[in-house]
């Protein structure tokens, strides 16, 4: 009797589906180990998704690109696309975030949690760079059910900017020292 109680399995907990757009900074300041950690973090997230979750990946430097369209993805296909992200120019963080917000607004599922997760060092130098203006954007989206979390990469990340953006977006902010820690954050 004791043995049966000790090894009883935990009850399964149902959760709402998640629609998440990962906004990945691929600017020049993210080259090397920071971008490698970002790619590994996204690959970790892909492995954790449930069948009813949807993922999209947007990258930004001075240009914004949709790398993975919002949808239910076969892990290997999405991971291959993520592994091909390369670093580039300036940091138009606001442009990447705005694209993610547009995608979630246009393809919204009412039953799903809508979340933008920004992976960056926070050194915005193109597009909208004023932290208060970016916070106003994330706050407005949060009022419409799209929350924003931000994960800072690299020892030189802009902690104040990242915290302001996430707090206004009703999300969380984290520092990520490397890909192993990213899995814990997700």
CSV table of C-alpha atoms in Angstrom, one decimal:
chain,number,residue,atom,x,y,z
A,1,UNK,CA,0.0,0.0,0.0
A,2,UNK,CA,2.8,2.4,0.9
A,3,UNK,CA,4.6,1.7,-2.3
A,4,UNK,CA,1.5,2.4,-4.4
A,5,UNK,CA,1.0,5.8,-2.8
A,6,UNK,CA,4.7,6.7,-3.1
A,7,UNK,CA,4.9,6.1,-6.8
A,8,UNK,CA,1.5,7.5,-7.9
A,9,UNK,CA,1.8,9.8,-10.9
A,10,UNK,CA,1.1,13.5,-10.6
A,11,UNK,CA,-2.2,14.7,-12.2
A,12,UNK,CA,-1.9,16.2,-15.7
A,13,UNK,CA,-2.5,19.9,-15.7
A,14,UNK,CA,-4.2,21.4,-18.8
A,15,UNK,CA,-3.1,24.9,-19.8
A,16,UNK,CA,-4.3,27.3,-22.5
A,17,UNK,CA,-2.5,27.2,-25.8
A,18,UNK,CA,0.2,29.7,-26.3
A,19,UNK,CA,0.9,31.9,-29.4
A,20,UNK,CA,4.4,33.2,-29.0
A,21,UNK,CA,6.5,35.3,-31.3
A,22,UNK,CA,10.2,35.3,-30.4
A,23,UNK,CA,11.8,38.6,-31.4
A,24,UNK,CA,15.6,37.9,-31.8
A,25,UNK,CA,18.2,40.6,-31.9
A,26,UNK,CA,20.7,39.7,-34.6
A,27,UNK,CA,22.5,43.1,-34.7
A,28,UNK,CA,26.2,43.5,-34.7
A,29,UNK,CA,26.4,43.8,-31.0
A,30,UNK,CA,24.9,40.3,-30.7
A,31,UNK,CA,27.6,38.6,-32.8
A,32,UNK,CA,29.5,35.6,-31.4
A,33,UNK,CA,28.4,34.0,-28.1
A,34,UNK,CA,25.4,36.2,-27.5
A,35,UNK,CA,23.8,35.2,-30.9
A,36,UNK,CA,24.8,31.6,-30.4
A,37,UNK,CA,23.0,31.7,-27.0
A,38,UNK,CA,19.9,33.3,-28.6
A,39,UNK,CA,19.8,30.6,-31.3
A,40,UNK,CA,20.1,27.9,-28.6
A,41,UNK,CA,17.4,29.5,-26.4
A,42,UNK,CA,15.0,29.5,-29.3
A,43,UNK,CA,15.8,25.9,-30.2
A,44,UNK,CA,15.1,25.0,-26.5
A,45,UNK,CA,11.7,26.8,-26.6
A,46,UNK,CA,10.8,24.9,-29.8
A,47,UNK,CA,11.4,21.6,-28.1
A,48,UNK,CA,9.1,22.7,-25.2
A,49,UNK,CA,6.0,23.6,-27.2
A,50,UNK,CA,2.9,21.5,-26.9
A,51,UNK,CA,1.0,20.4,-30.0
A,52,UNK,CA,-1.6,23.1,-29.6
A,53,UNK,CA,1.0,26.0,-29.2
A,54,UNK,CA,2.0,28.2,-32.1
A,55,UNK,CA,5.4,29.8,-32.6
A,56,UNK,CA,6.8,32.5,-34.8
A,57,UNK,CA,10.3,34.0,-35.0
A,58,UNK,CA,11.1,37.5,-36.0
A,59,UNK,CA,14.7,38.8,-36.3
A,60,UNK,CA,15.9,42.3,-36.4
A,61,UNK,CA,19.0,44.4,-37.0
A,62,UNK,CA,18.5,47.5,-39.1
A,63,UNK,CA,16.0,45.3,-41.0
A,64,UNK,CA,13.2,43.1,-39.8
A,65,UNK,CA,12.6,39.6,-41.1
A,66,UNK,CA,10.1,36.9,-40.3
A,67,UNK,CA,12.2,33.7,-40.0
A,68,UNK,CA,9.5,31.3,-38.9
A,69,UNK,CA,5.8,32.1,-39.7
A,70,UNK,CA,3.4,31.8,-36.7
A,71,UNK,CA,2.2,28.3,-36.7
A,72,UNK,CA,2.5,24.8,-35.3
A,73,UNK,CA,5.9,23.7,-36.4
A,74,UNK,CA,7.8,20.5,-36.8
A,75,UNK,CA,10.7,21.0,-34.5
A,76,UNK,CA,13.5,20.2,-37.0
A,77,UNK,CA,12.2,22.6,-39.7
A,78,UNK,CA,11.9,25.6,-37.3
A,79,UNK,CA,15.2,24.8,-35.6
A,80,UNK,CA,17.0,24.7,-38.9
A,81,UNK,CA,15.7,28.1,-39.8
A,82,UNK,CA,16.7,29.5,-36.4
A,83,UNK,CA,20.2,28.0,-36.6
A,84,UNK,CA,20.7,30.0,-39.9
A,85,UNK,CA,20.3,33.4,-38.2
A,86,UNK,CA,23.4,35.5,-38.7
A,87,UNK,CA,24.4,38.8,-37.1
A,88,UNK,CA,24.1,42.1,-39.1
A,89,UNK,CA,23.8,45.8,-38.6
A,90,UNK,CA,22.1,48.3,-36.3
A,91,UNK,CA,19.5,47.5,-33.6
A,92,UNK,CA,15.9,48.3,-34.6
A,93,UNK,CA,14.4,46.6,-31.6
A,94,UNK,CA,11.1,48.6,-31.9
A,95,UNK,CA,10.7,47.4,-35.5
A,96,UNK,CA,11.1,43.8,-34.5
A,97,UNK,CA,8.7,44.1,-31.7
A,98,UNK,CA,6.1,46.0,-33.9
A,99,UNK,CA,6.2,43.2,-36.5
A,100,UNK,CA,5.6,40.6,-33.8
A,101,UNK,CA,2.7,42.6,-32.4
A,102,UNK,CA,1.2,43.0,-35.9
A,103,UNK,CA,1.4,39.2,-36.5
A,104,UNK,CA,-0.2,38.4,-33.2
A,105,UNK,CA,-2.9,40.9,-33.7
A,106,UNK,CA,-3.7,39.7,-37.2
A,107,UNK,CA,-3.6,35.9,-36.4
A,108,UNK,CA,-5.0,36.0,-32.9
A,109,UNK,CA,-6.7,33.0,-31.4
A,110,UNK,CA,-9.1,34.0,-28.6
A,111,UNK,CA,-8.4,30.9,-26.5
A,112,UNK,CA,-4.6,31.4,-26.7
A,113,UNK,CA,-2.2,33.3,-24.5
A,114,UNK,CA,-0.5,35.9,-26.8
A,115,UNK,CA,3.1,36.6,-25.8
A,116,UNK,CA,6.0,38.4,-27.4
A,117,UNK,CA,9.5,37.3,-26.1
A,118,UNK,CA,12.3,39.6,-27.0
A,119,UNK,CA,15.9,38.2,-26.9
A,120,UNK,CA,18.3,41.1,-26.9
A,121,UNK,CA,21.1,43.0,-25.3
A,122,UNK,CA,18.8,46.0,-25.3
A,123,UNK,CA,21.1,48.4,-27.1
A,124,UNK,CA,18.5,50.0,-29.5
A,125,UNK,CA,20.1,52.5,-31.9
A,126,UNK,CA,17.6,52.5,-34.8
A,127,UNK,CA,13.8,52.9,-35.1
A,128,UNK,CA,12.2,54.1,-31.9
A,129,UNK,CA,15.0,54.2,-29.3
A,130,UNK,CA,13.4,56.2,-26.5
A,131,UNK,CA,12.8,53.7,-23.6
A,132,UNK,CA,9.6,55.5,-22.6
A,133,UNK,CA,8.2,55.4,-26.1
A,134,UNK,CA,8.9,51.6,-26.3
A,135,UNK,CA,7.3,51.1,-22.9
A,136,UNK,CA,4.2,52.9,-24.2
A,137,UNK,CA,4.0,50.5,-27.1
A,138,UNK,CA,4.3,47.4,-24.9
A,139,UNK,CA,1.8,48.8,-22.4
A,140,UNK,CA,-0.7,49.5,-25.2
A,141,UNK,CA,-0.3,45.9,-26.5
A,142,UNK,CA,-0.7,44.5,-23.0
A,143,UNK,CA,-4.1,46.3,-22.6
A,144,UNK,CA,-5.2,44.3,-25.7
A,145,UNK,CA,-4.0,41.0,-24.3
A,146,UNK,CA,-0.5,40.8,-25.9
A,147,UNK,CA,2.1,40.7,-23.2
A,148,UNK,CA,5.9,41.2,-23.6
A,149,UNK,CA,8.7,39.5,-21.8
A,150,UNK,CA,12.4,40.4,-22.4
A,151,UNK,CA,15.5,38.3,-21.9
A,152,UNK,CA,18.8,40.2,-21.8
A,153,UNK,CA,21.8,38.5,-23.2
A,154,UNK,CA,25.5,39.4,-22.5
A,155,UNK,CA,27.1,40.9,-19.5
A,156,UNK,CA,26.7,44.4,-21.1
A,157,UNK,CA,22.9,44.2,-21.6
A,158,UNK,CA,20.8,47.3,-20.8
A,159,UNK,CA,19.0,46.2,-17.7
A,160,UNK,CA,17.0,49.3,-17.2
A,161,UNK,CA,15.7,49.4,-20.8
A,162,UNK,CA,14.8,45.7,-20.7
A,163,UNK,CA,13.0,46.0,-17.3
A,164,UNK,CA,11.0,49.0,-18.4
A,165,UNK,CA,9.9,47.3,-21.6
A,166,UNK,CA,8.8,44.1,-19.8
A,167,UNK,CA,7.1,45.8,-16.9
A,168,UNK,CA,5.1,48.0,-19.2
A,169,UNK,CA,4.2,45.0,-21.3
A,170,UNK,CA,3.0,43.1,-18.2
A,171,UNK,CA,5.7,40.4,-18.8
A,172,UNK,CA,8.9,39.4,-17.1
A,173,UNK,CA,12.5,40.4,-17.6
A,174,UNK,CA,15.5,38.1,-17.2
A,175,UNK,CA,19.2,38.0,-17.6
A,176,UNK,CA,20.4,35.0,-19.5
A,177,UNK,CA,24.1,34.1,-19.1
A,178,UNK,CA,23.9,31.3,-21.7
A,179,UNK,CA,21.8,28.7,-23.4
A,180,UNK,CA,21.6,26.4,-20.4
A,181,UNK,CA,20.0,29.2,-18.4
A,182,UNK,CA,17.6,30.0,-21.2
A,183,UNK,CA,15.8,26.7,-20.8
A,184,UNK,CA,15.1,27.5,-17.2
A,185,UNK,CA,13.7,30.9,-18.2
A,186,UNK,CA,11.3,29.4,-20.7
